[in-house]
Amino acid sequence: MISIIVPTYKEVANLQPLSEMIRDALQTREYEILIMDDNSQDGSIEKVAALSSTHPIRIVTRTEDRGLSPAVIDGFDNAQGDYVVVMDADLSHPASAIPQMIERLSSGESDFVLGSRYVPGGSIDESWSLWRYINSAVATLPALPLARVKDPMSGFFAVRKADIPPRGMLSPIGYKIALEVMVKGEFKNISEVPIHFVDRIHGESKLTLAEQLKYLRHLRRLYQYRFKTKAEFFQFALVGSSGFIVDLAVYLLLQVFGVSHTVARAISFWPAATWNWMLNRLVTFNHREKTRKTTQWSAFVSSSLLGFAVNYGTYYVLTTYVPFFQEQMVLALIIGVLMGMGFNFTLSNLFIFRKLREEVDSNGKA
Ligand code: GDD
Ligand code: MN
């Protein structure tokens, strides 16, 4: 059996056309439609009751933990089928793609199938403005390293029920439940079926700016999950680069006010190191223990000073003792910077931003 999970909020006008579209597509196959409704109070309950005499449809009214993704996760628990399809209620997702999606699962060709706007044959509504298109493309880019698909933002997907990661593993923030399941499920064969995405006619989109900001937090969490220390190192390096700009700006500014260059150099280190510490506390290691600020700041600044010694020492040793680097001094400089940063990162990661118990535990399990 196929369970079609449809998260809804105030979609009463779409329930009948949705049920009919699904029936036309699935015909004699065995299926159920699960309306996961966040207590819309718009007559959806009565509408589903009326439809249920002619369609295999039921409604689950949710009153806690509102949201599209939690509604879908509750739907996973309620689904009776061996196959689960998730789609929007607003007729954006063509049910006609479902048989092909299920076929790929049952043949073993794929273990996760996405309805995709961006594979050959797929398309978006003609009414999409250039702005909306650019917005969608920009949002898609940072998700690509997480899931090697063309349309990681799609909300239309099919998966075998047995392959869905357990509830405890799923912690989406915002709308992107498909991306969450794809990353946590570690599927081997993900494929995409082209769809024509139709804009909604009835009701309004609930995708607000607040949802888009949640998407950024969700992405960060998924990067952390997938790339672990590599993701932290990457953020640490980005923070370090931004700190270099602070360093340079203060160094130049002080000289404008008549401070000598050597004194300016000695001073500019402090705001830069403080900047780095703050951003690493708020962003890179924001999931770590919130150690007392003064203690942590002192530790971080000391580590930065030592890191600079490693950086300079590497440069000095290479250019003094290795003839190759006497020709390639910029290369020696770069290696010094990397060594210093690696040193700093190691100290920060192990001692300055200490892991919380849960993280230690979950690493132990993985
Ligand atoms: N239960 C529940 N709770 N359902 C919700 C909620 C909520 O808080 N918010 C939205 N939904 C339901 C809507 O009723 C609809 O069935 C579906 O989730 C999608 O919501 P829309 O408001 O139509 O979203 P959209 O069209 O902006 O976004 C869709 O397309 C995006 C790609 O352009 C979704 O499919 C996204 O997941 C997708 O990324
Ligand atoms: Mn929609």
XYZ file of N, CA, C and O in Angstrom, residues 306-316 332-333 335-341:
80
model
N 49.980 31.803 20.634
C 50.788 30.608 20.374
C 50.687 30.213 18.899
O 51.678 29.841 18.268
N 49.464 30.306 18.376
C 49.238 29.982 16.970
C 50.075 30.869 16.065
O 50.637 30.413 15.072
N 50.178 32.134 16.461
C 51.013 33.025 15.654
C 52.474 32.583 15.728
O 53.199 32.614 14.732
N 52.904 32.145 16.915
C 54.285 31.670 17.060
C 54.523 30.454 16.154
O 55.565 30.340 15.502
N 53.535 29.561 16.078
C 53.649 28.390 15.209
C 53.731 28.839 13.738
O 54.577 28.376 12.966
N 52.875 29.769 13.399
C 52.828 30.329 12.048
C 54.194 30.928 11.674
O 54.808 30.562 10.666
N 54.698 31.799 12.541
C 55.956 32.477 12.263
C 57.120 31.485 12.295
O 57.998 31.501 11.441
N 57.088 30.582 13.279
C 58.143 29.579 13.419
C 58.242 28.708 12.175
O 59.345 28.421 11.682
N 57.108 28.293 11.658
C 57.097 27.474 10.443
C 57.755 28.227 9.291
O 58.614 27.701 8.579
N 57.346 29.469 9.163
C 57.889 30.306 8.086
C 59.405 30.441 8.243
O 60.168 30.272 7.287
N 59.828 30.695 9.477
C 61.247 30.927 9.745
C 62.057 29.671 9.434
O 63.064 29.725 8.724
N 55.893 29.394 1.674
C 56.246 29.183 3.085
C 55.285 29.953 3.984
O 54.842 29.453 5.028
N 54.942 31.163 3.553
C 53.998 31.978 4.335
C 52.642 31.287 4.442
O 52.047 31.187 5.512
N 51.965 28.086 4.093
C 52.051 26.893 4.949
C 52.064 27.294 6.422
O 51.404 26.671 7.265
N 52.775 28.381 6.720
C 52.799 28.891 8.095
C 51.410 29.253 8.585
O 51.009 28.874 9.695
N 50.655 29.965 7.739
C 49.292 30.360 8.111
C 48.449 29.114 8.383
O 47.730 29.024 9.387
N 48.561 28.107 7.499
C 47.769 26.883 7.671
C 48.164 26.129 8.936
O 47.290 25.639 9.667
N 49.478 26.070 9.204
C 49.939 25.383 10.421
C 49.404 26.098 11.662
O 48.923 25.465 12.599
N 49.498 27.424 11.642
C 49.009 28.217 12.777
C 47.523 28.011 12.986
O 47.054 27.809 14.109
N 46.799 28.003 11.868
C 45.357 27.848 11.971
C 44.994 26.440 12.454
O 44.103 26.271 13.294
